[in-house]
Amino acid sequence: MIINHPLLGPRDASEFVYLGDASLINRPDPDAQNAAELFHTYSYERANPAGEHRELWYHEQGDRSWLVVTRNTLTHAITEVEMARDVALKQGRDR
Amino acid sequence: MTQSNRIKGGLIDRSQQLGFTFNGKPMQGHPGDTLASALLANGQRLVGRSFKYHRPRGIFTAGSEEPNALVQLRTGAHQEPNTRATTSELFDGLTAISQNHRGPLEFDLMAVTGLLSPFLSAGFYYKTFMWPKAFWEKIYEPVIRMSAGLGSLSKLDDPDIYDKGFLHCDILIIGAGPTGLEAALTAGRSGARVIIADEDFVIGGRLNAETCEIADGPGADWARHATTELASMDNVRVMPRTTVYGAYDHGVYGALERCTDHLGDSSGKPRQVLWRIYAKRSILCAGATERPIAFGNNDRPGVMLAGAVRTYVNRFGVAPGRTVAIFTNNDDGWRTASDLAAKGVDISAIIDSRNQDAPTQIADARVVMGGRVVDTSGRKGLTSVTLANGEKVTADCLAVSGGWSPNVHLTCHQRGRPIWRDDIAAFVPGADLPDGMIVAGAANGTLTLAAGLADGRDKATELVKGLGFTASKTPAIVAQDEPADLSAFWHVAASRKPAWLDLQNDVTVKDIKQAHAEGFRSVEHLKRYTTLGMATDQGKTANIPALAIMADISGKTIPETGTTIFRPPYTPVPIGALAGRARGSGFRPVRHTPSHKWAEANGATFVETGNWLRAQWYARDGEKGWRDSVDREVTMTRASVGICDVTTLGKIDIQGRDAAEFLNHIYTNAFLKLPVGKVRYGLMLREDGVAYDDGTTARLGENHFVMTTTTANAVLVFRRMEFARQCLWPGLDVHMISVTDGWAQFAVAGPNARKLIQKVVDCDVSNDAFPFMACAQTTAFNTTPARLFRISFSGELAYEIAVPARYGNAMMGALMQAGKEFDAVPYGTEALGVMRIEKGHAAGNELNGQTTATNLGLGGFVSAKKDCIGKVLSQRPEMMRDDAIRLVGFKPVDHSKQLIAGAHFITRGDAANMANDQGWMSSVTYSPTLGHSIGLGFIKRGHERMGEVVTATSPARGGDVQVEITSPHFYDPEGGRQRG
């Protein structure tokens, strides 16, 4: 597979390490009333779609960017590649 | 033997003779021959025995689809089994032997299995060898192993070199027949970067095998001129002997180039190169494969595909027989007749299954329209064929044509499904092609010459325009379409004798019928039950006829019956090529510590820890074994001072205004208020609350920290921290870099460590100025930048000193020199381990992915005042049970007993079973300091059971030992030594 890195252009997938569902960005609020429940869902429950999947890839043999790659799990077609940091900031994550 | 079947013509160099042997028999051939063509030239028709029935078999094709002619090539370590004689280029001195027979090829002792064939039909393994059960291991399996299988391995190391390479292009053209060449010329002239690859060693595909004309000259000449023109273009790479074997995601292709297989001696050059080709677009011009017709005893040596007969006659100047008969269902078979006639080879009969007029006249040849071959004769080679009316026709070669199947294989590699075309009775590529691929020519069902050339040109023009190039305006070349009428015909139903479909796996029409009768009706089941289409040829000639017969039996059409789709590789790829240089010591890089040379020079024994090679101990003269050395290193360190290279621990440099806050998220304990110049132990959890890694982090400046991780987790911790930085807390101002390889680090431990260190560094290291857990940036020997940390893994007064890695080897020597007056010893990983168990530090055995902070006795390190990764889930009730296992120490009641790691704890008197399991021993060592064996382990409520004696049981490794529960801190539990 080839991942079109937003900063570095097309790179072979072998340069990357795969993590999984991009929902891992959405770490719950540890102070929430039901934090234990939220963290349980966050840690253990993932969608496993046959089709479009937003997932995290780490450019370990490259610039060490974490990317959010939108990939079709049936065809491997990649339709979007974003910097995970930008995605996280957009989703309101901060410090 | 002379080349009795050599005839005039062909693309071989008759000026040179090449000598080779087959089963020890010397033979002759010419450059340009394959082993198969040379064997035929020498009159050798019998070349092997079949897989199951050990039937005599001959050369069936002239290409990579060959099911029969598999030989063992070369000798000794270079020996290579299952090599297709039809694709092996002849070289001087080649040695080949036939496979799959016991005793000589002509009198195979296993041929008796042929008589047992009624019992060896589809699924016979599953049925026959079921009973009696006891027979399996001693009788059935050895017999099957002996009789099955093809060639054999040398069992010696492969002496050849294999390489891997990467190529990029605009357009990859797969196959260099007429369509591929015309596409490559079109694309190349436009200026696009083109790679054209072909599995053959002569470019041109069928043009070299046929007598067709292009631009008023022989097709083979046109192919040669086209190749010359392509080779002259800087933007084109022509790759003969290169099989594109797989189409992968996003325009990535796998290709195997056979660089020196055609030479007697590779002269140290790589034998094969495995290429990964990145192509923006590709054109599959892989051509088509001829398929046989099934009839009685159609597997005898001498029965050959009609197109292969033409290849041998036209390209190699070899007559596969003296008297040839032809059995065809299409016009193409007739070309064989005209080509043979032109070369003066006798044709005894042309049998055409179609009920129509003969398409052409061939002088002197008997023509049987609407004819059928029902049987053949000849024990080790064909002598005659029998027609439906019982008439026997003399022939030592029968050319069979059942039509051509497009080579759609690569179009299926990304789940594409071929579609059926009735007019050519074949599957053609479907709509779901791999990224960027289009298909042209015969591979796309365009089976005739002029149409194929035009298709190649048009498709290439379309592609180059799409890529922004201007297509060249060279006029179209002149060629004729050959007649190609065909009427589907798969199987002579009137045959009573076994009719073979898959020659390599000995699958007959009867097997297909039986599989169907037994309910194996899906194509995928059929394949697995009968083994049809398996092994080295993957059923290239067998699949479609078998499918047609399956359709016929089930009363469905072929497209309704389905087709098996293809996976890579197109043809077999040697494991050696896939491994490339990654074998032996090249399999995985070895990392040397900075003081490796010093350690080598000073008698170190090394151990692999991950990729690292670390000094395990340093033996001295007179020591009888590793225990002597390790005990001495521990004792001398505890008595005076010892030095150990600890560079392998992960080191991460963390900087930024929010670095401290970031560490608060990563570690369970607080780092915000760690003063500059201080080090703190830190514990990390996984988000599920389980302990993950530990280490120390030093604050070198307000916004500057250096973290250490365990050796094993150095890469993983860094990866997680990048995730936390970029994805979880992207608003923090923090940056980091791995400096594991940047700094050489040494532990200097023991009561004299301060005296030694004071000689080395240029700062005050008195206990007041530089107390336990202090750190500083300083210099060593007045010049070398150094970092000094007062941390202790051994429990002794200890320091770790880091210098830039390039000074590491010198530093080790300098530290030893400075320590000479204290009798300093170097110590290895064993002594390091002994001292950490004596001190009760957790390591990998304890942080094993199952234990929590509570289990480790580190519950207090999980700060109640702040969040960190893993904190929320670490507070779940089950993770904090009162009766949870706790890390404690164990010592044998009888000090002479040795403890065993992995032993489980049972309350004394209880039965040793899972229900009574109390925990396990995680680390053990002999403690030279205490004079007996000690261990660390986890036991329920361990911290409340000090002094209790329990049974440590290890039934598999030496029985029970009574052990007393103690503090894990066997050595200096108050910590006076490390603080002193």
Coordinates of C-alpha atoms in Angstrom, one line a residue, chain B residues 597-775:
Chain B
K597 CA 35.4 -3.5 21.5
W598 CA 36.7 -3.0 25.1
A599 CA 34.5 -5.9 26.3
E600 CA 35.7 -8.1 23.5
A601 CA 39.3 -7.4 24.3
N602 CA 38.7 -8.1 28.0
G603 CA 37.2 -11.6 27.7
A604 CA 33.5 -10.8 27.7
T605 CA 31.0 -13.5 26.9
F606 CA 28.1 -11.9 25.0
V607 CA 24.4 -12.4 25.1
E608 CA 21.7 -11.2 22.7
T609 CA 19.1 -8.9 24.4
G610 CA 16.7 -7.9 21.6
N611 CA 19.0 -6.7 18.8
W612 CA 21.7 -5.8 21.3
L613 CA 24.8 -7.8 22.0
R614 CA 25.7 -7.2 25.6
A615 CA 28.6 -8.4 27.8
Q616 CA 27.1 -11.2 30.0
W617 CA 30.1 -11.7 32.2
Y618 CA 33.9 -11.4 32.0
A619 CA 35.6 -14.7 32.8
R620 CA 39.0 -14.7 34.4
D621 CA 41.7 -17.4 34.4
G622 CA 40.9 -20.2 36.8
E623 CA 37.2 -19.7 36.8
K624 CA 35.4 -22.9 36.2
G625 CA 32.2 -21.6 34.8
W626 CA 29.9 -18.6 34.4
R627 CA 28.8 -18.8 38.1
D628 CA 32.3 -18.3 39.3
S629 CA 32.6 -15.2 37.2
V630 CA 29.2 -13.8 38.0
D631 CA 29.6 -14.4 41.8
R632 CA 33.0 -12.7 41.7
E633 CA 31.7 -9.7 39.8
V634 CA 28.9 -9.2 42.3
T635 CA 31.1 -9.7 45.3
M636 CA 33.8 -7.3 44.1
T637 CA 31.2 -4.7 43.1
R638 CA 29.6 -4.9 46.6
A639 CA 33.0 -4.8 48.2
S640 CA 34.6 -2.0 46.2
V641 CA 33.3 -0.9 42.8
G642 CA 32.1 -2.4 39.5
I643 CA 31.4 -0.9 36.1
C644 CA 28.7 -1.9 33.6
D645 CA 27.7 -0.6 30.2
V646 CA 23.9 0.3 30.5
T647 CA 23.7 2.1 27.1
T648 CA 20.9 -0.2 25.9
L649 CA 18.3 1.3 28.2
G650 CA 16.1 3.6 26.1
K651 CA 16.8 7.3 26.4
I652 CA 14.4 9.9 25.4
D653 CA 15.2 13.6 25.4
I654 CA 12.1 15.7 26.2
Q655 CA 12.0 19.5 25.9
G656 CA 9.5 22.2 25.9
R657 CA 7.6 24.6 28.1
D658 CA 5.1 21.9 28.9
A659 CA 7.5 19.0 29.2
A660 CA 6.8 18.5 32.9
E661 CA 3.1 18.5 32.4
F662 CA 3.4 16.0 29.6
L663 CA 5.4 13.7 31.9
N664 CA 2.5 14.0 34.4
H665 CA 0.2 12.5 31.8
I666 CA 2.7 9.7 30.9
Y667 CA 3.8 8.6 34.4
T668 CA 1.6 7.6 37.3
N669 CA 3.5 9.7 39.7
A670 CA 4.0 13.5 39.8
F671 CA 6.8 15.2 37.8
L672 CA 5.6 18.8 37.8
K673 CA 7.5 19.7 40.9
L674 CA 10.6 17.7 40.3
P675 CA 13.5 20.1 40.9
V676 CA 16.1 20.8 38.3
G677 CA 19.1 18.6 39.0
K678 CA 17.0 15.8 40.4
V679 CA 16.1 12.3 39.1
R680 CA 12.8 10.5 39.9
Y681 CA 11.7 6.9 39.4
G682 CA 8.6 6.8 37.2
L683 CA 6.0 4.1 36.5
M684 CA 3.9 3.9 33.3
L685 CA 0.6 2.1 32.8
R686 CA -1.3 0.9 29.8
E687 CA -4.6 2.7 29.3
D688 CA -6.2 -0.5 30.7
G689 CA -4.5 0.0 34.0
V690 CA -1.8 -2.7 33.7
A691 CA 1.8 -1.8 34.5
Y692 CA 3.7 -1.1 31.3
D693 CA 7.2 0.2 31.8
D694 CA 9.4 1.9 34.4
G695 CA 12.6 3.9 34.5
T696 CA 14.1 7.1 35.8
T697 CA 13.7 10.6 34.4
A698 CA 16.2 13.4 35.1
R699 CA 15.4 17.1 35.0
L700 CA 18.4 18.7 33.4
G701 CA 16.7 22.1 33.1
E702 CA 13.4 23.8 33.7
N703 CA 12.1 22.7 30.3
H704 CA 14.5 19.8 29.7
F705 CA 14.2 16.1 30.8
V706 CA 15.9 12.9 30.0
M707 CA 13.9 9.8 30.4
T708 CA 15.2 6.2 30.5
T709 CA 13.0 3.2 29.6
T710 CA 13.7 -0.5 29.8
T711 CA 15.8 -1.9 27.0
A712 CA 13.0 -4.0 25.6
N713 CA 10.4 -1.2 25.4
A714 CA 12.6 1.7 24.2
V715 CA 10.9 1.9 20.8
L716 CA 7.4 1.2 22.0
V717 CA 7.5 3.7 24.8
F718 CA 8.7 6.4 22.4
R719 CA 5.9 5.5 19.9
R720 CA 3.3 5.8 22.7
M721 CA 4.7 9.1 23.9
E722 CA 4.5 10.5 20.3
F723 CA 0.9 9.3 20.2
A724 CA 0.1 11.0 23.5
R725 CA 1.9 14.2 22.3
Q726 CA 0.2 14.4 18.9
C727 CA -3.1 12.8 19.5
L728 CA -4.1 13.2 23.1
W729 CA -2.6 16.5 24.3
P730 CA -1.7 18.3 21.0
G731 CA -1.9 21.7 22.7
L732 CA 1.2 21.0 24.9
D733 CA 4.5 22.6 24.0
V734 CA 6.7 19.5 24.1
H735 CA 9.2 17.9 21.7
M736 CA 11.2 14.7 22.0
I737 CA 13.8 12.6 20.3
S738 CA 15.3 9.2 21.0
V739 CA 18.9 9.6 22.2
T740 CA 19.5 5.9 23.0
D741 CA 22.3 5.7 20.4
G742 CA 23.6 9.2 21.2
W743 CA 24.9 8.6 24.6
A744 CA 27.0 5.8 26.0
Q745 CA 26.1 5.2 29.6
F746 CA 27.9 3.4 32.4
A747 CA 26.8 2.3 35.8
V748 CA 29.6 2.8 38.4
A749 CA 28.4 1.0 41.6
G750 CA 29.9 0.0 44.9
P751 CA 31.3 1.6 48.1
N752 CA 34.2 3.1 46.2
A753 CA 32.1 4.5 43.4
R754 CA 32.3 8.1 44.7
K755 CA 36.0 8.0 44.9
L756 CA 36.3 6.7 41.4
I757 CA 33.7 9.1 39.9
Q758 CA 35.4 12.1 41.6
K759 CA 38.5 11.2 39.7
V760 CA 36.6 11.4 36.4
V761 CA 34.1 14.2 36.5
D762 CA 34.7 17.9 37.1
C763 CA 32.0 18.6 39.6
D764 CA 31.7 18.0 43.3
V765 CA 30.2 14.6 44.0
S766 CA 30.2 14.6 47.8
N767 CA 27.0 13.4 49.4
D768 CA 26.0 16.9 50.3
A769 CA 26.7 18.5 46.9
F770 CA 25.4 15.5 44.9
P771 CA 23.0 13.4 47.0
F772 CA 21.1 10.3 46.0
M773 CA 18.9 11.0 42.9
A774 CA 20.9 14.0 41.9
C775 CA 21.8 14.7 38.3

